[in-house]
Amino acid sequence: MLSDPTYTVLGSDPTNRKCRINCYAFQQDAIVSFQDWQYAAFYSPLSPEALEPLYVHLARRRLGSKAPPDDGDWQVLVFTDYPQTIDDGHNTVQLGISPGDGTIHLSYDHHCDVLRYRYSCRNLGLKPAEFSWTSSNFTATLDYLPGLPASHQPFHYVTYPRFCAAGPDLLFTLRDGKAGLGNDHLYLYSSASGHFSYVGQHLTGIRSNPYIHGLSYRSGRLHVTWVYRGFVHYDGWDDLADTKHRQQAGPNGAENNHDLCYAYSDDLGKTWKNGQDKVISSEGFGPNTIDNDSEGIVAFHIPKGSGLTNQESQVVDLEGGVHILNRSSLPVGSDEGTVDTVRWKHYYKAPGDGPWIERALRPVYGSARGRLAVANTGDILIILPDAEKGHMHINRATKGSGFAACEAVWSGKGLWGEPLVDQARLESDNILSLMVLADAQEASTPQLGSKNVLVLDFEL
């Protein structure tokens, strides 16, 4: 069992909106460590008493034995030049750090919108103690990536941006198009030049759109897993003024998700291979893209209406094994069959050309998505929320058992949202930093607003 964590409050979570805007599974690195400092990005009002608008907050703290007394407290800066006003859970904030030049990158407030992006001066992450923690170290909000023009077509219709550190550089992805009818685009930030280049439309949806669980880069290899959402035509779908697709659950909802897919690249997205190490491409959409018909990409055939969700979680373990967290109502080992309770599933592919393995976990209560993380022992931590009761559960699947042995190691109450993990700190320090939402009424949590954005630190 894990010992109870320490709790620190980042800020108050908005309570007046219909849609949650913090702690979503598709915030790949909303909390991340770099050079003995930890960073976290979230939305909050200027004070707990304020309701609107919200602003992007970026927090940092020094970690470990290098932190003198009181220097391990969070320092929080607020970007007051950009008020966030749209009540939409898609419009989260994303955080990335380029290891080569220490620039810190943010992208925020998108659901089929023009790109919104800003980045810091060089060395802010490499030499943090030499910089005051102020917004003046960052650009204003930009509608382009440095090195590319604002006229670049995918920048006009952005949803789900993500960052992923890759060696000294930084990858960035986004979806253009609407739910069920979009494509994913990949960009590479060079720490040497300070500019982005366009890698290409790496995932193409044919009468559908891919929803990625994430990008994972380890030992020179880039991994991506995803589900497809088939498109359902509706009146006005081709009207440029149409807004039905912006609904949290609209005419093209999660019931149309299907199939669990996988591909990898050893050259940062220029060439893609399937799980059988065969090069795949789609000449109709460009030499470096994957579409629905690309050979060997489907790891599990899962039909529509089976409870499969989008953008839950993936992680690549220390040996290069690929792990996916998702859910379905299918019995284990069956592509079709009797409808069962919707359960979380742990899907695992060992390094090399081994087969995929599927294991059922606990039943799903509510729509909140869970999280996978890999400890520096090689064990996999599986963090699962109970969205109906406000509980959070942590399970451990052990490396020594081939991840077949899975035991519950912690449960907490009064915790909400979709848990986010600092994977870098977990690997380097064996400390699990978990970013969640919490009720202030819960006795074990500090108080600020009636609901707060918290970081829970577990010493493993």
Short mmCIF file of C-alpha atoms in Angstrom, two decimals:
data_model
loop_
_atom_site.label_atom_id
_atom_site.label_comp_id
_atom_site.label_asym_id
_atom_site.label_seq_id
_atom_site.Cartn_x
_atom_site.Cartn_y
_atom_site.Cartn_z
CA MET A 1 0.00 0.00 0.00
CA LEU A 2 1.08 3.57 -0.62
CA SER A 3 1.39 5.98 2.27
CA ASP A 4 -0.99 8.93 2.21
CA PRO A 5 0.32 11.77 0.06
CA THR A 6 1.18 15.35 0.87
CA TYR A 7 -1.22 17.90 -0.60
CA THR A 8 -0.48 21.33 -2.04
CA VAL A 9 -2.97 23.74 -3.59
CA LEU A 10 -2.20 25.35 -6.94
CA GLY A 11 -5.33 27.51 -7.13
CA SER A 12 -9.10 27.53 -7.02
CA ASP A 13 -11.05 25.62 -9.65
CA PRO A 14 -14.02 27.47 -11.23
CA THR A 15 -17.36 26.31 -9.85
CA ASN A 16 -19.79 28.51 -11.78
CA ARG A 17 -19.45 26.82 -15.16
CA LYS A 18 -21.31 23.91 -16.67
CA CYS A 19 -18.14 22.36 -18.08
CA ARG A 20 -14.98 21.50 -16.19
CA ILE A 21 -11.87 23.06 -17.76
CA ASN A 22 -9.03 21.67 -15.60
CA CYS A 23 -7.75 18.10 -15.30
CA TYR A 24 -8.67 16.40 -18.56
CA ALA A 25 -6.89 13.31 -19.85
CA PHE A 26 -5.89 15.01 -23.11
CA GLN A 27 -3.71 17.50 -21.20
CA GLN A 28 -0.61 15.43 -21.87
CA ASP A 29 1.87 17.39 -19.75
CA ALA A 30 -0.10 19.85 -17.64
CA ILE A 31 2.29 18.90 -14.85
CA VAL A 32 5.92 18.10 -15.69
CA SER A 33 9.38 18.24 -14.10
CA PHE A 34 12.57 19.51 -15.69
CA GLN A 35 16.00 20.32 -14.21
CA ASP A 36 14.87 19.76 -10.58
CA TRP A 37 11.88 22.08 -10.97
CA GLN A 38 8.25 21.15 -11.41
CA TYR A 39 5.75 23.08 -13.54
CA ALA A 40 1.95 22.98 -13.70
CA ALA A 41 -0.56 24.81 -15.92
CA PHE A 42 -4.22 25.41 -15.12
CA TYR A 43 -7.08 27.91 -15.34
CA SER A 44 -8.26 29.89 -12.35
CA PRO A 45 -9.89 33.26 -11.63
CA LEU A 46 -7.82 36.07 -10.17
CA SER A 47 -9.20 35.29 -6.71
CA PRO A 48 -11.38 32.52 -5.23
CA GLU A 49 -14.22 35.04 -4.85
CA ALA A 50 -14.16 35.97 -8.55
CA LEU A 51 -16.26 34.05 -11.03
CA GLU A 52 -15.19 35.32 -14.44
CA PRO A 53 -13.07 35.51 -16.42
CA LEU A 54 -10.50 32.76 -16.06
CA TYR A 55 -6.81 33.13 -16.83
CA VAL A 56 -3.98 30.74 -17.64
CA HIS A 57 -1.89 30.18 -14.50
CA LEU A 58 1.59 28.69 -14.68
CA ALA A 59 3.17 27.45 -11.45
CA ARG A 60 6.67 26.24 -10.61
CA ARG A 61 8.47 24.90 -7.55
CA ARG A 62 11.98 23.67 -6.81
CA LEU A 63 12.19 19.98 -5.96
CA GLY A 64 14.31 17.73 -3.79
CA SER A 65 17.29 18.38 -1.59
CA LYS A 66 18.35 21.40 -3.66
CA ALA A 67 15.33 23.33 -2.46
CA PRO A 68 16.17 25.51 0.57
CA PRO A 69 13.51 26.04 3.27
CA ASP A 70 10.33 27.57 1.84
CA ASP A 71 11.80 27.56 -1.68
CA GLY A 72 9.82 24.42 -2.47
CA ASP A 73 6.57 26.39 -2.35
CA TRP A 74 4.74 26.99 -5.59
CA GLN A 75 5.37 30.25 -7.41
CA VAL A 76 2.42 31.14 -9.64
CA LEU A 77 2.33 33.61 -12.52
CA VAL A 78 -0.88 34.67 -14.27
CA PHE A 79 -1.24 35.70 -17.92
CA THR A 80 -3.72 38.51 -17.38
CA ASP A 81 -3.50 39.64 -21.01
CA TYR A 82 -5.71 36.74 -22.15
CA PRO A 83 -9.10 36.25 -20.42
CA GLN A 84 -10.70 32.87 -21.03
CA THR A 85 -14.50 33.15 -21.22
CA ILE A 86 -15.85 30.19 -23.22
CA ASP A 87 -17.58 27.51 -21.14
CA ASP A 88 -16.26 24.45 -22.98
CA GLY A 89 -14.32 21.54 -21.52
CA HIS A 90 -12.25 21.12 -24.69
CA ASN A 91 -10.51 24.47 -24.14
CA THR A 92 -7.82 23.28 -21.74
CA VAL A 93 -4.25 24.56 -21.39
CA GLN A 94 -1.26 22.49 -22.57
CA LEU A 95 2.35 22.74 -21.38
CA GLY A 96 5.62 21.71 -23.03
CA ILE A 97 9.33 22.26 -22.31
CA SER A 98 12.06 22.03 -24.94
CA PRO A 99 15.02 20.29 -23.26
CA GLY A 100 17.64 21.73 -25.60
CA ASP A 101 17.03 25.44 -25.02
CA GLY A 102 14.80 25.49 -21.92
CA THR A 103 11.91 27.31 -23.62
CA ILE A 104 8.50 26.77 -22.02
CA HIS A 105 5.54 26.49 -24.40
CA LEU A 106 1.81 26.91 -23.77
CA SER A 107 -1.23 26.41 -25.99
CA TYR A 108 -4.76 27.04 -24.76
CA ASP A 109 -8.45 27.75 -25.35
CA HIS A 110 -9.26 25.73 -28.46
CA HIS A 111 -12.30 23.96 -29.82
CA CYS A 112 -12.17 24.42 -33.58
CA ASP A 113 -10.53 27.83 -33.09
CA VAL A 114 -7.55 29.74 -34.43
CA LEU A 115 -4.27 28.68 -32.81
CA ARG A 116 -3.47 30.27 -29.44
CA TYR A 117 0.12 29.76 -28.41
CA ARG A 118 2.91 31.48 -26.49
CA TYR A 119 6.43 30.57 -25.47
CA SER A 120 9.18 31.81 -23.19
CA CYS A 121 12.65 33.20 -23.63
CA ARG A 122 15.47 30.70 -23.98
CA ASN A 123 17.00 29.14 -20.83
CA LEU A 124 13.99 29.81 -18.60
CA GLY A 125 13.74 26.08 -17.91
CA LEU A 126 17.49 25.38 -18.07
CA LYS A 127 18.50 28.07 -15.58
CA PRO A 128 15.28 28.79 -13.68
CA ALA A 129 16.94 30.27 -10.59
CA GLU A 130 18.36 33.05 -12.75
CA PHE A 131 14.91 34.27 -13.82
CA SER A 132 12.13 35.96 -11.91
CA TRP A 133 8.84 34.15 -12.40
CA THR A 134 6.89 36.73 -14.40
CA SER A 135 4.81 36.76 -17.56
CA SER A 136 7.29 39.21 -19.12
CA ASN A 137 9.49 36.20 -19.91
CA PHE A 138 6.85 35.02 -22.40
CA THR A 139 5.52 36.25 -25.72
CA ALA A 140 2.00 37.52 -26.17
CA THR A 141 -0.61 35.09 -27.50
CA LEU A 142 0.34 34.14 -31.07
CA ASP A 143 -1.79 32.67 -33.87
CA TYR A 144 1.17 30.83 -35.41
CA LEU A 145 4.17 28.75 -34.42
CA PRO A 146 7.56 30.48 -34.79
CA GLY A 147 9.02 29.58 -38.17
CA LEU A 148 5.61 29.00 -39.79
CA PRO A 149 3.12 31.58 -41.12
CA ALA A 150 -0.26 32.31 -39.56
CA SER A 151 -1.72 31.45 -43.00
CA HIS A 152 -0.78 27.76 -42.49
CA GLN A 153 -4.19 26.13 -42.93
CA PRO A 154 -4.27 23.82 -39.85
CA PHE A 155 -3.76 26.84 -37.56
CA HIS A 156 -7.26 28.07 -38.43
CA TYR A 157 -9.29 25.22 -36.88
CA VAL A 158 -7.41 23.87 -33.86
CA THR A 159 -8.53 21.38 -31.21
CA TYR A 160 -6.53 19.18 -28.80
CA PRO A 161 -2.99 20.58 -29.05
CA ARG A 162 -0.28 18.53 -27.33
CA PHE A 163 3.43 18.83 -26.65
CA CYS A 164 5.92 15.97 -26.33
CA ALA A 165 9.63 16.35 -25.58
CA ALA A 166 11.80 14.37 -28.04
CA GLY A 167 15.53 14.42 -27.36
CA PRO A 168 16.64 18.08 -27.27
CA ASP A 169 13.56 19.19 -29.22
CA LEU A 170 9.80 19.39 -28.80
CA LEU A 171 6.94 17.87 -30.81
CA PHE A 172 3.54 19.56 -31.14
CA THR A 173 0.33 18.08 -32.50
CA LEU A 174 -3.14 19.41 -33.16
CA ARG A 175 -6.39 18.28 -34.73
CA ASP A 176 -7.98 20.30 -37.48
CA GLY A 177 -11.59 19.62 -38.40
CA LYS A 178 -14.63 18.84 -36.30
CA ALA A 179 -15.54 15.84 -34.16
CA GLY A 180 -15.72 12.77 -36.36
CA LEU A 181 -14.29 14.60 -39.38
CA GLY A 182 -10.70 15.72 -38.78
CA ASN A 183 -7.00 14.97 -39.09
CA ASP A 184 -3.94 15.26 -36.85
CA HIS A 185 -0.89 17.35 -37.79
CA LEU A 186 2.64 17.06 -36.40
CA TYR A 187 5.26 19.80 -35.91
CA LEU A 188 8.84 19.76 -34.61
CA TYR A 189 10.42 22.59 -32.61
CA SER A 190 14.20 22.75 -33.04
CA SER A 191 15.99 23.93 -29.93
CA ALA A 192 18.95 24.88 -32.13
CA SER A 193 17.02 27.25 -34.43
CA GLY A 194 14.12 28.24 -32.15
CA HIS A 195 11.70 27.49 -34.99
CA PHE A 196 9.04 24.90 -35.76
CA SER A 197 8.91 22.87 -38.96
CA TYR A 198 5.86 21.08 -40.33
CA VAL A 199 6.37 17.30 -40.30
CA GLY A 200 3.04 16.52 -41.92
CA GLN A 201 -0.51 15.25 -41.53
CA HIS A 202 0.47 12.11 -39.68
CA LEU A 203 -3.05 10.80 -38.97
CA THR A 204 -5.80 11.15 -41.56
CA GLY A 205 -9.44 10.34 -40.89
CA ILE A 206 -11.56 8.98 -43.73
CA ARG A 207 -15.16 9.87 -42.85
CA SER A 208 -13.89 9.83 -39.27
CA ASN A 209 -11.25 11.36 -37.07
CA PRO A 210 -8.50 9.77 -34.97
CA TYR A 211 -8.42 10.53 -31.23
CA ILE A 212 -4.94 9.87 -29.86
CA HIS A 213 -4.27 8.63 -26.35
CA GLY A 214 -1.01 10.54 -26.49
CA LEU A 215 2.45 10.77 -27.97
CA SER A 216 5.22 8.88 -26.15
CA TYR A 217 8.91 9.26 -27.00
CA ARG A 218 11.43 6.83 -25.52
CA SER A 219 14.89 5.72 -26.67
CA GLY A 220 14.57 7.39 -30.06
CA ARG A 221 11.14 5.97 -30.87
CA LEU A 222 7.86 7.89 -31.10
CA HIS A 223 4.73 5.88 -30.25
CA VAL A 224 1.09 6.80 -30.88
CA THR A 225 -2.13 4.94 -30.13
CA TRP A 226 -5.62 6.05 -31.01
CA VAL A 227 -9.28 5.21 -31.62
CA TYR A 228 -11.36 6.30 -34.59
CA ARG A 229 -14.68 8.14 -34.35
CA GLY A 230 -16.87 7.50 -37.36
CA PHE A 231 -18.69 10.53 -38.74
CA VAL A 232 -22.49 10.70 -38.72
CA HIS A 233 -23.94 13.19 -41.18
CA TYR A 234 -26.51 15.65 -39.86
CA ASP A 235 -28.36 18.66 -41.23
CA GLY A 236 -25.97 21.57 -41.56
CA TRP A 237 -22.77 19.55 -41.09
CA ASP A 238 -21.12 21.34 -44.02
CA ASP A 239 -22.23 24.84 -42.97
CA LEU A 240 -19.18 26.86 -41.93
CA ALA A 241 -21.33 28.58 -39.29
CA ASP A 242 -22.46 25.27 -37.78
CA THR A 243 -21.75 24.91 -34.04
CA LYS A 244 -23.47 21.58 -33.23
CA HIS A 245 -20.09 19.83 -33.27
CA ARG A 246 -18.91 22.05 -30.40
CA GLN A 247 -21.31 20.44 -27.93
CA GLN A 248 -19.85 18.29 -25.18
CA ALA A 249 -21.96 15.42 -26.53
CA GLY A 250 -23.27 16.15 -29.99
CA PRO A 251 -24.33 14.39 -33.14
CA ASN A 252 -20.90 12.75 -33.33
CA GLY A 253 -20.35 11.51 -29.79
CA ALA A 254 -18.29 8.78 -28.16
CA GLU A 255 -20.81 6.09 -29.10
CA ASN A 256 -19.22 6.24 -32.57
CA ASN A 257 -15.71 5.41 -31.31
CA HIS A 258 -14.24 2.18 -32.66
CA ASP A 259 -11.00 0.19 -32.94
CA LEU A 260 -7.81 0.52 -30.94
CA CYS A 261 -4.82 1.35 -33.17
CA TYR A 262 -1.04 1.66 -32.88
CA ALA A 263 1.94 2.89 -34.91
CA TYR A 264 5.49 4.06 -34.23
CA SER A 265 8.19 6.14 -35.89
CA ASP A 266 11.98 6.09 -35.51
CA ASP A 267 12.48 9.39 -37.38
CA LEU A 268 10.08 11.73 -35.54
CA GLY A 269 7.08 11.13 -37.76
CA LYS A 270 8.65 11.11 -41.21
CA THR A 271 8.15 7.34 -41.55
CA TRP A 272 5.59 5.24 -39.69
CA LYS A 273 5.52 1.50 -39.01
CA ASN A 274 2.83 -0.79 -37.64
CA GLY A 275 3.20 -3.21 -34.74
CA GLN A 276 4.70 -5.81 -37.08
CA ASP A 277 7.55 -3.41 -37.98
CA LYS A 278 6.25 -2.87 -41.50
CA VAL A 279 6.41 0.59 -43.09
CA ILE A 280 2.93 1.98 -43.67
CA SER A 281 1.86 5.00 -45.63
CA SER A 282 -1.07 6.31 -47.59
CA GLU A 283 -0.08 7.66 -50.97
CA GLY A 284 -3.42 9.38 -51.40
CA PHE A 285 -2.78 11.73 -48.47
CA GLY A 286 1.00 12.08 -48.48
CA PRO A 287 4.00 9.81 -47.87
CA ASN A 288 4.07 10.13 -44.07
CA THR A 289 0.42 9.80 -43.12
CA ILE A 290 -1.66 6.96 -41.70
CA ASP A 291 -5.32 6.53 -42.58
CA ASN A 292 -8.07 4.07 -41.66
CA ASP A 293 -6.97 1.57 -44.30
CA SER A 294 -3.25 1.52 -43.46
CA GLU A 295 -2.04 -2.04 -43.03
CA GLY A 296 -1.72 -3.59 -39.60
CA ILE A 297 -2.62 -0.57 -37.48
CA VAL A 298 -5.61 -2.13 -35.64
CA ALA A 299 -4.54 -3.79 -32.40
CA PHE A 300 -8.09 -4.59 -31.30
CA HIS A 301 -11.22 -4.52 -33.44
CA ILE A 302 -13.80 -2.89 -31.16
CA PRO A 303 -17.16 -2.02 -32.74
CA LYS A 304 -19.08 1.20 -32.22
CA GLY A 305 -21.38 1.28 -29.21
CA SER A 306 -19.03 -0.82 -27.06
CA GLY A 307 -18.19 1.86 -24.48
CA LEU A 308 -14.81 2.69 -26.01
CA THR A 309 -13.78 6.21 -25.08
CA ASN A 310 -11.38 8.65 -26.72
CA GLN A 311 -8.05 10.03 -25.43
CA GLU A 312 -7.86 7.99 -22.24
CA SER A 313 -4.20 7.16 -21.63
CA GLN A 314 -1.04 5.50 -22.91
CA VAL A 315 2.47 5.05 -21.56
CA VAL A 316 5.63 3.35 -22.83
CA ASP A 317 7.50 1.43 -20.15
CA LEU A 318 11.25 1.44 -19.52
CA GLU A 319 11.79 -1.54 -21.85
CA GLY A 320 9.75 -0.06 -24.70
CA GLY A 321 6.53 -1.95 -24.03
CA VAL A 322 3.35 -0.08 -24.96
CA HIS A 323 0.44 0.22 -22.51
CA ILE A 324 -3.03 1.63 -23.21
CA LEU A 325 -5.85 2.36 -20.81
CA ASN A 326 -9.37 2.38 -22.27
CA ARG A 327 -12.69 0.69 -21.59
CA SER A 328 -15.30 -1.45 -23.31
CA SER A 329 -18.30 -3.65 -22.64
CA LEU A 330 -16.85 -6.59 -24.60
CA PRO A 331 -15.71 -9.73 -22.79
CA VAL A 332 -11.93 -10.05 -22.65
CA GLY A 333 -10.52 -11.70 -25.75
CA SER A 334 -13.56 -11.05 -27.91
CA ASP A 335 -14.08 -8.63 -30.78
CA GLU A 336 -17.78 -9.34 -30.56
CA GLY A 337 -20.01 -11.06 -28.05
CA THR A 338 -22.38 -10.57 -25.15
CA VAL A 339 -22.52 -7.02 -23.84
CA ASP A 340 -20.92 -6.89 -20.40
CA THR A 341 -20.51 -4.16 -17.79
CA VAL A 342 -18.27 -1.40 -19.13
CA ARG A 343 -14.88 -2.03 -17.55
CA TRP A 344 -11.53 -0.36 -17.80
CA LYS A 345 -9.12 -2.45 -19.85
CA HIS A 346 -5.32 -2.54 -19.70
CA TYR A 347 -3.89 -3.32 -23.13
CA TYR A 348 -0.20 -4.25 -23.32
CA LYS A 349 2.24 -4.98 -26.13
CA ALA A 350 5.69 -6.23 -25.14
CA PRO A 351 8.72 -4.78 -26.96
CA GLY A 352 9.33 -6.20 -30.42
CA ASP A 353 6.72 -7.97 -32.50
CA GLY A 354 4.93 -9.75 -29.65
CA PRO A 355 1.13 -9.93 -29.46
CA TRP A 356 -1.16 -7.52 -27.69
CA ILE A 357 -2.65 -8.67 -24.37
CA GLU A 358 -5.93 -7.42 -22.91
CA ARG A 359 -6.80 -7.48 -19.20
CA ALA A 360 -10.01 -6.30 -17.56
CA LEU A 361 -9.91 -3.98 -14.54
CA ARG A 362 -12.66 -2.55 -12.32
CA PRO A 363 -16.05 -1.35 -13.62
CA VAL A 364 -16.32 2.24 -14.85
CA TYR A 365 -18.54 4.59 -12.83
CA GLY A 366 -19.13 7.84 -14.69
CA SER A 367 -17.37 9.25 -17.73
CA ALA A 368 -14.08 10.47 -16.19
CA ARG A 369 -10.99 8.97 -17.79
CA GLY A 370 -8.08 7.40 -15.95
CA ARG A 371 -4.30 7.56 -16.26
CA LEU A 372 -1.31 5.26 -16.72
CA ALA A 373 2.19 5.94 -15.43
CA VAL A 374 5.41 3.95 -15.22
CA ALA A 375 7.47 3.90 -12.01
CA ASN A 376 11.27 3.72 -12.05
CA THR A 377 10.95 0.08 -10.96
CA GLY A 378 9.17 -0.64 -14.26
CA ASP A 379 5.81 -1.24 -12.56
CA ILE A 380 2.74 0.37 -14.11
CA LEU A 381 0.50 2.57 -11.97
CA ILE A 382 -3.14 2.74 -13.03
CA ILE A 383 -5.06 5.70 -11.60
CA LEU A 384 -8.82 5.33 -11.90
CA PRO A 385 -11.45 7.90 -10.85
CA ASP A 386 -14.92 7.07 -9.59
CA ALA A 387 -16.75 10.07 -11.03
CA GLU A 388 -19.99 9.26 -9.24
CA LYS A 389 -18.55 9.25 -5.70
CA GLY A 390 -15.53 11.52 -6.05
CA HIS A 391 -13.07 8.77 -5.23
CA MET A 392 -9.65 8.14 -6.77
CA HIS A 393 -8.10 4.67 -6.86
CA ILE A 394 -4.48 3.69 -7.62
CA ASN A 395 -3.58 0.17 -8.74
CA ARG A 396 -0.12 -1.27 -9.39
CA ALA A 397 0.57 -3.80 -12.18
CA THR A 398 3.97 -5.34 -11.50
CA LYS A 399 6.67 -5.71 -14.12
CA GLY A 400 7.78 -9.04 -12.66
CA SER A 401 4.39 -10.59 -13.38
CA GLY A 402 4.33 -9.35 -16.96
CA PHE A 403 1.82 -6.79 -15.63
CA ALA A 404 -0.72 -9.55 -14.99
CA ALA A 405 -0.68 -9.09 -11.20
CA CYS A 406 -2.59 -5.91 -10.39
CA GLU A 407 -3.35 -4.82 -6.84
CA ALA A 408 -5.05 -1.81 -5.28
CA VAL A 409 -2.51 0.34 -3.39
CA TRP A 410 -4.43 3.53 -2.48
CA SER A 411 -7.87 5.16 -2.46
CA GLY A 412 -8.85 8.73 -1.64
CA LYS A 413 -12.10 10.66 -1.25
CA GLY A 414 -13.27 14.10 -2.32
CA LEU A 415 -11.15 13.99 -5.49
CA TRP A 416 -12.52 14.80 -8.94
CA GLY A 417 -11.53 15.31 -12.54
CA GLU A 418 -9.25 13.17 -14.66
CA PRO A 419 -5.90 12.58 -12.93
CA LEU A 420 -2.74 13.97 -14.52
CA VAL A 421 0.77 12.64 -13.75
CA ASP A 422 4.29 14.07 -13.78
CA GLN A 423 5.91 11.13 -15.56
CA ALA A 424 9.37 12.68 -15.52
CA ARG A 425 9.43 13.01 -11.74
CA LEU A 426 8.06 9.51 -11.24
CA GLU A 427 10.94 8.04 -13.24
CA SER A 428 13.69 10.21 -11.77
CA ASP A 429 12.64 10.49 -8.10
CA ASN A 430 10.15 7.63 -7.64
CA ILE A 431 7.59 10.19 -6.47
CA LEU A 432 4.12 10.17 -7.99
CA SER A 433 2.86 13.74 -8.42
CA LEU A 434 -0.84 13.61 -9.20
CA MET A 435 -2.76 16.69 -10.35
CA VAL A 436 -6.48 16.47 -9.48
CA LEU A 437 -9.43 18.54 -8.35
CA ALA A 438 -10.57 18.40 -4.73
CA ASP A 439 -13.44 19.52 -2.54
CA ALA A 440 -12.27 21.95 0.14
CA GLN A 441 -14.75 20.33 2.51
CA GLU A 442 -12.68 17.15 2.47
CA ALA A 443 -10.78 17.30 5.79
CA SER A 444 -7.54 15.90 4.38
CA THR A 445 -7.13 18.64 1.76
CA PRO A 446 -6.07 22.29 2.24
CA GLN A 447 -8.65 24.99 1.59
CA LEU A 448 -8.65 27.89 -0.83
CA GLY A 449 -11.85 27.97 -2.87
CA SER A 450 -14.79 25.58 -2.59
CA LYS A 451 -13.02 23.39 -5.15
CA ASN A 452 -9.28 23.49 -5.79
CA VAL A 453 -6.62 22.33 -8.21
CA LEU A 454 -4.30 20.16 -6.13
CA VAL A 455 -1.06 18.24 -6.46
CA LEU A 456 -0.79 15.03 -4.45
CA ASP A 457 2.74 13.71 -3.91
CA PHE A 458 3.18 10.00 -3.12
CA GLU A 459 6.60 8.64 -2.13
CA LEU A 460 6.81 5.21 -3.73
#
